[in-house]
């Protein structure tokens, strides 16, 4: 089970990174992902192939990477969780770097049900 979680978390990190990069770059390539995550290009290439095979991204003949509808939905959900937790922790006085690190972990382990409940509760304060 732990191996599955780690594999899923890794794929989720790639999806979220592609999403973030696509918001600020005209095109996303393996080199951009490698630079953002500080991973070897060979590792990125293997992950990109897995995401493509899973139907979460498309890769053009020029090597441009785009999220599919399913990949985009997953990436947006992760990004929402990350920004919500990071912002919330910072408002609570947590050091910004620690808040970002903790949010990166929290986004992968919390269920949709719990996230919705926390978000609803926080928004009523």
mmCIF file of N, CA and C in Angstrom:
data_model
loop_
_atom_site.group_PDB
_atom_site.id
_atom_site.type_symbol
_atom_site.label_atom_id
_atom_site.label_comp_id
_atom_site.label_asym_id
_atom_site.label_seq_id
_atom_site.Cartn_x
_atom_site.Cartn_y
_atom_site.Cartn_z
ATOM 1 N N UNK A 1 0.823 -1.193 0.000
ATOM 2 C CA UNK A 1 0.000 0.000 0.000
ATOM 3 C C UNK A 1 0.868 1.259 0.000
ATOM 4 N N UNK A 2 1.927 1.287 0.788
ATOM 5 C CA UNK A 2 2.784 2.467 0.834
ATOM 6 C C UNK A 2 3.424 2.733 -0.514
ATOM 7 N N UNK A 3 3.801 1.688 -1.250
ATOM 8 C CA UNK A 3 4.375 1.862 -2.582
ATOM 9 C C UNK A 3 3.386 2.500 -3.534
ATOM 10 N N UNK A 4 2.113 2.116 -3.436
ATOM 11 C CA UNK A 4 1.078 2.693 -4.283
ATOM 12 C C UNK A 4 0.888 4.169 -3.965
ATOM 13 N N UNK A 5 0.893 4.510 -2.687
ATOM 14 C CA UNK A 5 0.729 5.905 -2.286
ATOM 15 C C UNK A 5 1.867 6.737 -2.854
ATOM 16 N N UNK A 6 3.098 6.249 -2.725
ATOM 17 C CA UNK A 6 4.262 6.992 -3.190
ATOM 18 C C UNK A 6 4.199 7.165 -4.700
ATOM 19 N N UNK A 7 3.811 6.117 -5.409
ATOM 20 C CA UNK A 7 3.701 6.180 -6.862
ATOM 21 C C UNK A 7 2.636 7.194 -7.256
ATOM 22 N N UNK A 8 1.508 7.148 -6.569
ATOM 23 C CA UNK A 8 0.418 8.080 -6.833
ATOM 24 C C UNK A 8 0.848 9.506 -6.511
ATOM 25 N N UNK A 9 1.530 9.687 -5.390
ATOM 26 C CA UNK A 9 1.986 11.015 -4.993
ATOM 27 C C UNK A 9 2.955 11.585 -6.028
ATOM 28 N N UNK A 10 3.829 10.751 -6.544
ATOM 29 C CA UNK A 10 4.780 11.189 -7.562
ATOM 30 C C UNK A 10 4.046 11.642 -8.827
ATOM 31 N N UNK A 11 3.100 10.851 -9.283
ATOM 32 C CA UNK A 11 2.306 11.225 -10.458
ATOM 33 C C UNK A 11 1.548 12.518 -10.212
ATOM 34 N N UNK A 12 1.005 12.655 -9.022
ATOM 35 C CA UNK A 12 0.272 13.870 -8.670
ATOM 36 C C UNK A 12 1.196 15.085 -8.683
ATOM 37 N N UNK A 13 2.415 14.922 -8.190
ATOM 38 C CA UNK A 13 3.371 16.031 -8.203
ATOM 39 C C UNK A 13 3.693 16.462 -9.631
ATOM 40 N N UNK A 14 3.843 15.495 -10.517
ATOM 41 C CA UNK A 14 4.090 15.816 -11.924
ATOM 42 C C UNK A 14 2.897 16.554 -12.528
ATOM 43 N N UNK A 15 1.695 16.066 -12.277
ATOM 44 C CA UNK A 15 0.495 16.718 -12.825
ATOM 45 C C UNK A 15 0.386 18.155 -12.336
ATOM 46 N N UNK A 16 0.585 18.343 -11.048
ATOM 47 C CA UNK A 16 0.486 19.686 -10.482
ATOM 48 C C UNK A 16 1.570 20.604 -11.058
ATOM 49 N N UNK A 17 2.768 20.076 -11.229
ATOM 50 C CA UNK A 17 3.858 20.866 -11.799
ATOM 51 C C UNK A 17 3.555 21.258 -13.239
ATOM 52 N N UNK A 18 3.028 20.330 -14.025
ATOM 53 C CA UNK A 18 2.651 20.639 -15.414
ATOM 54 C C UNK A 18 1.582 21.720 -15.425
ATOM 55 N N UNK A 19 0.611 21.606 -14.531
ATOM 56 C CA UNK A 19 -0.451 22.611 -14.436
ATOM 57 C C UNK A 19 0.121 23.992 -14.122
ATOM 58 N N UNK A 20 0.987 24.069 -13.122
ATOM 59 C CA UNK A 20 1.574 25.350 -12.720
ATOM 60 C C UNK A 20 2.417 25.929 -13.855
ATOM 61 N N UNK A 21 3.227 25.089 -14.470
ATOM 62 C CA UNK A 21 4.062 25.563 -15.581
ATOM 63 C C UNK A 21 3.217 26.050 -16.751
ATOM 64 N N UNK A 22 2.125 25.344 -17.031
ATOM 65 C CA UNK A 22 1.275 25.720 -18.177
ATOM 66 C C UNK A 22 0.594 27.067 -17.959
ATOM 67 N N UNK A 23 0.511 27.495 -16.719
ATOM 68 C CA UNK A 23 -0.104 28.797 -16.424
ATOM 69 C C UNK A 23 0.864 29.952 -16.667
ATOM 70 N N UNK A 24 2.175 29.639 -16.729
ATOM 71 C CA UNK A 24 3.126 30.738 -16.908
ATOM 72 C C UNK A 24 4.036 30.601 -18.119
ATOM 73 N N UNK A 25 4.007 29.461 -18.787
ATOM 74 C CA UNK A 25 4.826 29.263 -19.977
ATOM 75 C C UNK A 25 3.935 29.043 -21.200
ATOM 76 N N UNK A 26 4.389 29.462 -22.372
ATOM 77 C CA UNK A 26 3.581 29.220 -23.576
ATOM 78 C C UNK A 26 3.449 27.734 -23.910
ATOM 79 N N UNK A 27 4.509 26.958 -23.632
ATOM 80 C CA UNK A 27 4.479 25.503 -23.816
ATOM 81 C C UNK A 27 5.259 24.861 -22.675
ATOM 82 N N UNK A 28 4.909 23.629 -22.354
ATOM 83 C CA UNK A 28 5.605 22.882 -21.300
ATOM 84 C C UNK A 28 6.338 21.718 -21.967
ATOM 85 N N UNK A 29 7.608 21.579 -21.625
ATOM 86 C CA UNK A 29 8.428 20.494 -22.157
ATOM 87 C C UNK A 29 9.079 19.730 -21.008
ATOM 88 N N UNK A 30 9.641 18.581 -21.314
ATOM 89 C CA UNK A 30 10.328 17.778 -20.294
ATOM 90 C C UNK A 30 11.378 18.603 -19.549
ATOM 91 N N UNK A 31 12.130 19.421 -20.293
ATOM 92 C CA UNK A 31 13.187 20.227 -19.672
ATOM 93 C C UNK A 31 12.624 21.187 -18.632
ATOM 94 N N UNK A 32 11.427 21.737 -18.895
ATOM 95 C CA UNK A 32 10.794 22.659 -17.942
ATOM 96 C C UNK A 32 10.428 21.928 -16.654
ATOM 97 N N UNK A 33 9.879 20.737 -16.808
ATOM 98 C CA UNK A 33 9.488 19.929 -15.646
ATOM 99 C C UNK A 33 10.738 19.531 -14.856
ATOM 100 N N UNK A 34 11.768 19.100 -15.571
ATOM 101 C CA UNK A 34 13.026 18.709 -14.952
ATOM 102 C C UNK A 34 13.608 19.857 -14.133
ATOM 103 N N UNK A 35 13.590 21.036 -14.697
ATOM 104 C CA UNK A 35 14.116 22.217 -14.016
ATOM 105 C C UNK A 35 13.276 22.571 -12.785
ATOM 106 N N UNK A 36 11.957 22.529 -12.927
ATOM 107 C CA UNK A 36 11.061 22.896 -11.828
ATOM 108 C C UNK A 36 11.179 21.927 -10.646
ATOM 109 N N UNK A 37 11.274 20.652 -10.944
ATOM 110 C CA UNK A 37 11.320 19.639 -9.886
ATOM 111 C C UNK A 37 12.740 19.274 -9.464
ATOM 112 N N UNK A 38 13.725 19.750 -10.224
ATOM 113 C CA UNK A 38 15.133 19.421 -9.971
ATOM 114 C C UNK A 38 15.366 17.911 -10.046
ATOM 115 N N UNK A 39 14.743 17.302 -11.069
ATOM 116 C CA UNK A 39 14.904 15.876 -11.340
ATOM 117 C C UNK A 39 15.686 15.709 -12.634
ATOM 118 N N UNK A 40 16.334 14.548 -12.785
ATOM 119 C CA UNK A 40 17.034 14.234 -14.024
ATOM 120 C C UNK A 40 16.021 14.138 -15.167
ATOM 121 N N UNK A 41 16.453 14.523 -16.353
ATOM 122 C CA UNK A 41 15.552 14.473 -17.510
ATOM 123 C C UNK A 41 15.102 13.047 -17.810
ATOM 124 N N UNK A 42 15.961 12.067 -17.525
ATOM 125 C CA UNK A 42 15.574 10.673 -17.763
ATOM 126 C C UNK A 42 14.423 10.267 -16.840
ATOM 127 N N UNK A 43 14.441 10.739 -15.605
ATOM 128 C CA UNK A 43 13.347 10.454 -14.663
ATOM 129 C C UNK A 43 12.054 11.119 -15.131
ATOM 130 N N UNK A 44 12.171 12.347 -15.597
ATOM 131 C CA UNK A 44 11.002 13.078 -16.090
ATOM 132 C C UNK A 44 10.433 12.378 -17.320
ATOM 133 N N UNK A 45 11.299 11.945 -18.218
ATOM 134 C CA UNK A 45 10.839 11.248 -19.427
ATOM 135 C C UNK A 45 10.046 9.995 -19.080
ATOM 136 N N UNK A 46 10.522 9.245 -18.099
ATOM 137 C CA UNK A 46 9.819 8.024 -17.682
ATOM 138 C C UNK A 46 8.464 8.373 -17.069
ATOM 139 N N UNK A 47 8.416 9.411 -16.253
ATOM 140 C CA UNK A 47 7.153 9.815 -15.626
ATOM 141 C C UNK A 47 6.172 10.338 -16.665
ATOM 142 N N UNK A 48 6.671 11.097 -17.617
ATOM 143 C CA UNK A 48 5.811 11.642 -18.682
ATOM 144 C C UNK A 48 5.201 10.497 -19.489
ATOM 145 N N UNK A 49 6.001 9.479 -19.767
ATOM 146 C CA UNK A 49 5.471 8.319 -20.502
ATOM 147 C C UNK A 49 4.344 7.646 -19.718
ATOM 148 N N UNK A 50 4.534 7.498 -18.405
ATOM 149 C CA UNK A 50 3.502 6.868 -17.574
ATOM 150 C C UNK A 50 2.228 7.711 -17.550
ATOM 151 N N UNK A 51 2.375 9.036 -17.438
ATOM 152 C CA UNK A 51 1.202 9.912 -17.439
ATOM 153 C C UNK A 51 0.490 9.881 -18.781
ATOM 154 N N UNK A 52 1.259 9.806 -19.854
ATOM 155 C CA UNK A 52 0.676 9.708 -21.202
ATOM 156 C C UNK A 52 -0.083 8.394 -21.346
ATOM 157 N N UNK A 53 0.549 7.288 -20.922
ATOM 158 C CA UNK A 53 -0.097 5.968 -20.994
ATOM 159 C C UNK A 53 -1.360 5.910 -20.135
ATOM 160 N N UNK A 54 -1.382 6.695 -19.043
ATOM 161 C CA UNK A 54 -2.549 6.731 -18.151
ATOM 162 C C UNK A 54 -3.633 7.676 -18.671
ATOM 163 N N UNK A 55 -3.359 8.352 -19.779
ATOM 164 C CA UNK A 55 -4.357 9.246 -20.359
ATOM 165 C C UNK A 55 -4.495 10.575 -19.641
ATOM 166 N N UNK A 56 -3.459 10.966 -18.906
ATOM 167 C CA UNK A 56 -3.554 12.216 -18.160
ATOM 168 C C UNK A 56 -2.870 13.391 -18.854
ATOM 169 N N UNK A 57 -2.006 13.081 -19.812
ATOM 170 C CA UNK A 57 -1.368 14.132 -20.604
ATOM 171 C C UNK A 57 -1.304 13.699 -22.063
ATOM 172 N N UNK A 58 -1.088 14.695 -22.926
ATOM 173 C CA UNK A 58 -0.797 14.456 -24.341
ATOM 174 C C UNK A 58 0.563 15.071 -24.617
ATOM 175 N N UNK A 59 1.312 14.447 -25.490
ATOM 176 C CA UNK A 59 2.613 14.976 -25.877
ATOM 177 C C UNK A 59 2.603 15.139 -27.396
ATOM 178 N N UNK A 60 2.817 16.359 -27.863
ATOM 179 C CA UNK A 60 2.810 16.637 -29.300
ATOM 180 C C UNK A 60 4.093 16.107 -29.934
ATOM 181 N N UNK A 61 4.117 16.011 -31.262
ATOM 182 C CA UNK A 61 5.356 15.583 -31.929
ATOM 183 C C UNK A 61 6.546 16.500 -31.607
ATOM 184 N N UNK A 62 6.274 17.751 -31.271
ATOM 185 C CA UNK A 62 7.339 18.689 -30.908
ATOM 186 C C UNK A 62 7.782 18.527 -29.449
ATOM 187 N N UNK A 63 7.100 17.675 -28.704
ATOM 188 C CA UNK A 63 7.446 17.450 -27.303
ATOM 189 C C UNK A 63 6.719 18.357 -26.329
ATOM 190 N N UNK A 64 5.677 19.051 -26.796
ATOM 191 C CA UNK A 64 4.899 19.923 -25.922
ATOM 192 C C UNK A 64 3.896 19.082 -25.144
ATOM 193 N N UNK A 65 3.840 19.322 -23.859
ATOM 194 C CA UNK A 65 3.007 18.522 -22.959
ATOM 195 C C UNK A 65 1.783 19.324 -22.550
ATOM 196 N N UNK A 66 0.620 18.715 -22.720
ATOM 197 C CA UNK A 66 -0.632 19.332 -22.273
ATOM 198 C C UNK A 66 -1.407 18.319 -21.443
ATOM 199 N N UNK A 67 -2.168 18.839 -20.501
ATOM 200 C CA UNK A 67 -3.009 17.983 -19.671
ATOM 201 C C UNK A 67 -4.278 17.613 -20.433
ATOM 202 N N UNK A 68 -4.687 16.364 -20.303
ATOM 203 C CA UNK A 68 -5.982 15.963 -20.840
ATOM 204 C C UNK A 68 -7.056 16.480 -19.884
ATOM 205 N N UNK A 69 -8.291 16.274 -20.232
ATOM 206 C CA UNK A 69 -9.379 16.699 -19.344
ATOM 207 C C UNK A 69 -9.249 16.047 -17.968
ATOM 208 N N UNK A 70 -8.957 14.755 -17.955
ATOM 209 C CA UNK A 70 -8.791 14.032 -16.680
ATOM 210 C C UNK A 70 -7.569 14.532 -15.926
ATOM 211 N N UNK A 71 -6.473 14.756 -16.630
ATOM 212 C CA UNK A 71 -5.260 15.259 -15.998
ATOM 213 C C UNK A 71 -5.446 16.656 -15.440
ATOM 214 N N UNK A 72 -6.160 17.491 -16.190
ATOM 215 C CA UNK A 72 -6.425 18.853 -15.741
ATOM 216 C C UNK A 72 -7.285 18.858 -14.480
ATOM 217 N N UNK A 73 -8.309 18.024 -14.454
ATOM 218 C CA UNK A 73 -9.184 17.952 -13.279
ATOM 219 C C UNK A 73 -8.387 17.530 -12.041
ATOM 220 N N UNK A 74 -7.539 16.528 -12.192
ATOM 221 C CA UNK A 74 -6.726 16.062 -11.062
ATOM 222 C C UNK A 74 -5.750 17.145 -10.617
ATOM 223 N N UNK A 75 -5.112 17.803 -11.573
ATOM 224 C CA UNK A 75 -4.128 18.843 -11.250
ATOM 225 C C UNK A 75 -4.792 20.032 -10.561
ATOM 226 N N UNK A 76 -5.952 20.435 -11.032
ATOM 227 C CA UNK A 76 -6.649 21.567 -10.418
ATOM 228 C C UNK A 76 -7.060 21.251 -8.990
ATOM 229 N N UNK A 77 -7.499 20.035 -8.745
ATOM 230 C CA UNK A 77 -7.877 19.615 -7.396
ATOM 231 C C UNK A 77 -6.668 19.669 -6.467
ATOM 232 N N UNK A 78 -5.544 19.145 -6.923
ATOM 233 C CA UNK A 78 -4.322 19.179 -6.121
ATOM 234 C C UNK A 78 -3.874 20.606 -5.850
ATOM 235 N N UNK A 79 -3.913 21.428 -6.869
ATOM 236 C CA UNK A 79 -3.485 22.821 -6.734
ATOM 237 C C UNK A 79 -4.387 23.570 -5.754
ATOM 238 N N UNK A 80 -5.685 23.303 -5.829
ATOM 239 C CA UNK A 80 -6.617 23.947 -4.898
ATOM 240 C C UNK A 80 -6.289 23.548 -3.461
ATOM 241 N N UNK A 81 -6.076 22.261 -3.234
ATOM 242 C CA UNK A 81 -5.731 21.790 -1.889
ATOM 243 C C UNK A 81 -4.439 22.432 -1.415
ATOM 244 N N UNK A 82 -3.440 22.423 -2.280
ATOM 245 C CA UNK A 82 -2.139 22.978 -1.904
ATOM 246 C C UNK A 82 -2.254 24.453 -1.531
ATOM 247 N N UNK A 83 -2.869 25.245 -2.379
ATOM 248 C CA UNK A 83 -2.958 26.685 -2.101
ATOM 249 C C UNK A 83 -3.813 26.949 -0.864
ATOM 250 N N UNK A 84 -4.882 26.187 -0.697
ATOM 251 C CA UNK A 84 -5.737 26.358 0.476
ATOM 252 C C UNK A 84 -4.939 26.110 1.758
ATOM 253 N N UNK A 85 -4.267 24.954 1.830
ATOM 254 C CA UNK A 85 -3.521 24.617 3.045
ATOM 255 C C UNK A 85 -2.340 25.550 3.265
ATOM 256 N N UNK A 86 -1.612 25.880 2.212
ATOM 257 C CA UNK A 86 -0.467 26.786 2.364
ATOM 258 C C UNK A 86 -0.924 28.145 2.874
ATOM 259 N N UNK A 87 -1.978 28.695 2.280
ATOM 260 C CA UNK A 87 -2.486 30.001 2.718
ATOM 261 C C UNK A 87 -2.974 29.954 4.157
ATOM 262 N N UNK A 88 -3.710 28.905 4.494
ATOM 263 C CA UNK A 88 -4.269 28.747 5.837
ATOM 264 C C UNK A 88 -3.148 28.652 6.877
ATOM 265 N N UNK A 89 -2.148 27.830 6.589
ATOM 266 C CA UNK A 89 -1.040 27.678 7.525
ATOM 267 C C UNK A 89 -0.273 28.989 7.709
ATOM 268 N N UNK A 90 -0.067 29.715 6.635
ATOM 269 C CA UNK A 90 0.617 31.017 6.731
ATOM 270 C C UNK A 90 -0.195 31.990 7.583
ATOM 271 N N UNK A 91 -1.514 31.992 7.427
ATOM 272 C CA UNK A 91 -2.369 32.863 8.240
ATOM 273 C C UNK A 91 -2.294 32.491 9.714
ATOM 274 N N UNK A 92 -2.024 31.227 9.987
ATOM 275 C CA UNK A 92 -1.885 30.762 11.364
ATOM 276 C C UNK A 92 -0.507 31.087 11.940
ATOM 277 N N UNK A 93 0.369 31.669 11.114
ATOM 278 C CA UNK A 93 1.682 32.068 11.588
ATOM 279 C C UNK A 93 2.807 31.097 11.299
ATOM 280 N N UNK A 94 2.517 30.069 10.517
ATOM 281 C CA UNK A 94 3.559 29.105 10.158
ATOM 282 C C UNK A 94 4.512 29.770 9.165
ATOM 283 N N UNK A 95 5.795 29.511 9.327
ATOM 284 C CA UNK A 95 6.805 30.016 8.407
ATOM 285 C C UNK A 95 6.399 29.647 6.971
ATOM 286 N N UNK A 96 6.484 30.586 6.031
ATOM 287 C CA UNK A 96 6.032 30.319 4.653
ATOM 288 C C UNK A 96 6.660 29.079 4.005
ATOM 289 N N UNK A 97 7.946 28.856 4.225
ATOM 290 C CA UNK A 97 8.596 27.683 3.633
ATOM 291 C C UNK A 97 8.029 26.393 4.233
ATOM 292 N N UNK A 98 7.849 26.388 5.536
ATOM 293 C CA UNK A 98 7.268 25.219 6.216
ATOM 294 C C UNK A 98 5.829 25.010 5.766
ATOM 295 N N UNK A 99 5.082 26.095 5.646
ATOM 296 C CA UNK A 99 3.684 25.999 5.195
ATOM 297 C C UNK A 99 3.603 25.368 3.814
ATOM 298 N N UNK A 100 4.489 25.767 2.906
ATOM 299 C CA UNK A 100 4.501 25.197 1.554
ATOM 300 C C UNK A 100 4.847 23.710 1.590
ATOM 301 N N UNK A 101 5.844 23.349 2.382
ATOM 302 C CA UNK A 101 6.248 21.945 2.498
ATOM 303 C C UNK A 101 5.119 21.097 3.082
ATOM 304 N N UNK A 102 4.500 21.594 4.155
ATOM 305 C CA UNK A 102 3.403 20.851 4.782
ATOM 306 C C UNK A 102 2.202 20.733 3.840
ATOM 307 N N UNK A 103 1.891 21.810 3.132
ATOM 308 C CA UNK A 103 0.771 21.783 2.189
ATOM 309 C C UNK A 103 1.018 20.745 1.097
ATOM 310 N N UNK A 104 2.275 20.641 0.659
ATOM 311 C CA UNK A 104 2.635 19.666 -0.376
ATOM 312 C C UNK A 104 2.360 18.242 0.098
ATOM 313 N N UNK A 105 2.552 17.989 1.377
ATOM 314 C CA UNK A 105 2.256 16.666 1.940
ATOM 315 C C UNK A 105 0.751 16.477 2.147
ATOM 316 N N UNK A 106 0.120 17.481 2.710
ATOM 317 C CA UNK A 106 -1.303 17.385 3.058
ATOM 318 C C UNK A 106 -2.184 17.164 1.829
ATOM 319 N N UNK A 107 -1.833 17.796 0.725
ATOM 320 C CA UNK A 107 -2.666 17.695 -0.477
ATOM 321 C C UNK A 107 -2.794 16.263 -0.979
ATOM 322 N N UNK A 108 -1.816 15.416 -0.655
ATOM 323 C CA UNK A 108 -1.819 14.041 -1.155
ATOM 324 C C UNK A 108 -2.553 13.064 -0.251
ATOM 325 N N UNK A 109 -2.672 13.388 1.022
ATOM 326 C CA UNK A 109 -3.208 12.394 1.948
ATOM 327 C C UNK A 109 -4.648 12.645 2.379
ATOM 328 N N UNK A 110 -5.136 13.848 2.196
ATOM 329 C CA UNK A 110 -6.480 14.150 2.679
ATOM 330 C C UNK A 110 -7.540 13.690 1.671
ATOM 331 N N UNK A 111 -8.618 13.134 2.187
ATOM 332 C CA UNK A 111 -9.721 12.704 1.321
ATOM 333 C C UNK A 111 -10.501 13.925 0.843
ATOM 334 N N UNK A 112 -11.258 13.744 -0.216
ATOM 335 C CA UNK A 112 -12.104 14.835 -0.718
ATOM 336 C C UNK A 112 -13.142 15.231 0.325
ATOM 337 N N UNK A 113 -13.684 14.226 1.028
ATOM 338 C CA UNK A 113 -14.694 14.492 2.052
ATOM 339 C C UNK A 113 -14.131 15.372 3.175
ATOM 340 N N UNK A 114 -12.961 15.006 3.672
ATOM 341 C CA UNK A 114 -12.352 15.786 4.750
ATOM 342 C C UNK A 114 -11.944 17.176 4.272
ATOM 343 N N UNK A 115 -11.403 17.265 3.067
ATOM 344 C CA UNK A 115 -11.010 18.564 2.529
ATOM 345 C C UNK A 115 -12.220 19.475 2.405
ATOM 346 N N UNK A 116 -13.318 18.962 1.881
ATOM 347 C CA UNK A 116 -14.539 19.761 1.749
ATOM 348 C C UNK A 116 -15.049 20.239 3.093
ATOM 349 N N UNK A 117 -14.996 19.348 4.100
ATOM 350 C CA UNK A 117 -15.471 19.704 5.435
ATOM 351 C C UNK A 117 -14.586 20.793 6.044
ATOM 352 N N UNK A 118 -13.280 20.651 5.923
ATOM 353 C CA UNK A 118 -12.353 21.658 6.467
ATOM 354 C C UNK A 118 -12.559 22.994 5.755
ATOM 355 N N UNK A 119 -12.646 22.938 4.446
ATOM 356 C CA UNK A 119 -12.822 24.153 3.643
ATOM 357 C C UNK A 119 -14.121 24.860 4.021
ATOM 358 N N UNK A 120 -15.190 24.103 4.181
ATOM 359 C CA UNK A 120 -16.467 24.688 4.579
ATOM 360 C C UNK A 120 -16.384 25.334 5.952
ATOM 361 N N UNK A 121 -15.740 24.625 6.886
ATOM 362 C CA UNK A 121 -15.600 25.140 8.239
ATOM 363 C C UNK A 121 -14.776 26.428 8.248
ATOM 364 N N UNK A 122 -13.634 26.427 7.576
ATOM 365 C CA UNK A 122 -12.747 27.598 7.544
ATOM 366 C C UNK A 122 -13.468 28.781 6.898
ATOM 367 N N UNK A 123 -14.232 28.534 5.862
ATOM 368 C CA UNK A 123 -14.925 29.608 5.156
ATOM 369 C C UNK A 123 -16.054 30.214 5.967
ATOM 370 N N UNK A 124 -16.478 29.542 7.063
ATOM 371 C CA UNK A 124 -17.530 30.106 7.911
ATOM 372 C C UNK A 124 -16.962 30.964 9.025
ATOM 373 N N UNK A 125 -15.645 30.928 9.199
ATOM 374 C CA UNK A 125 -15.013 31.706 10.282
ATOM 375 C C UNK A 125 -14.972 33.176 9.943
#
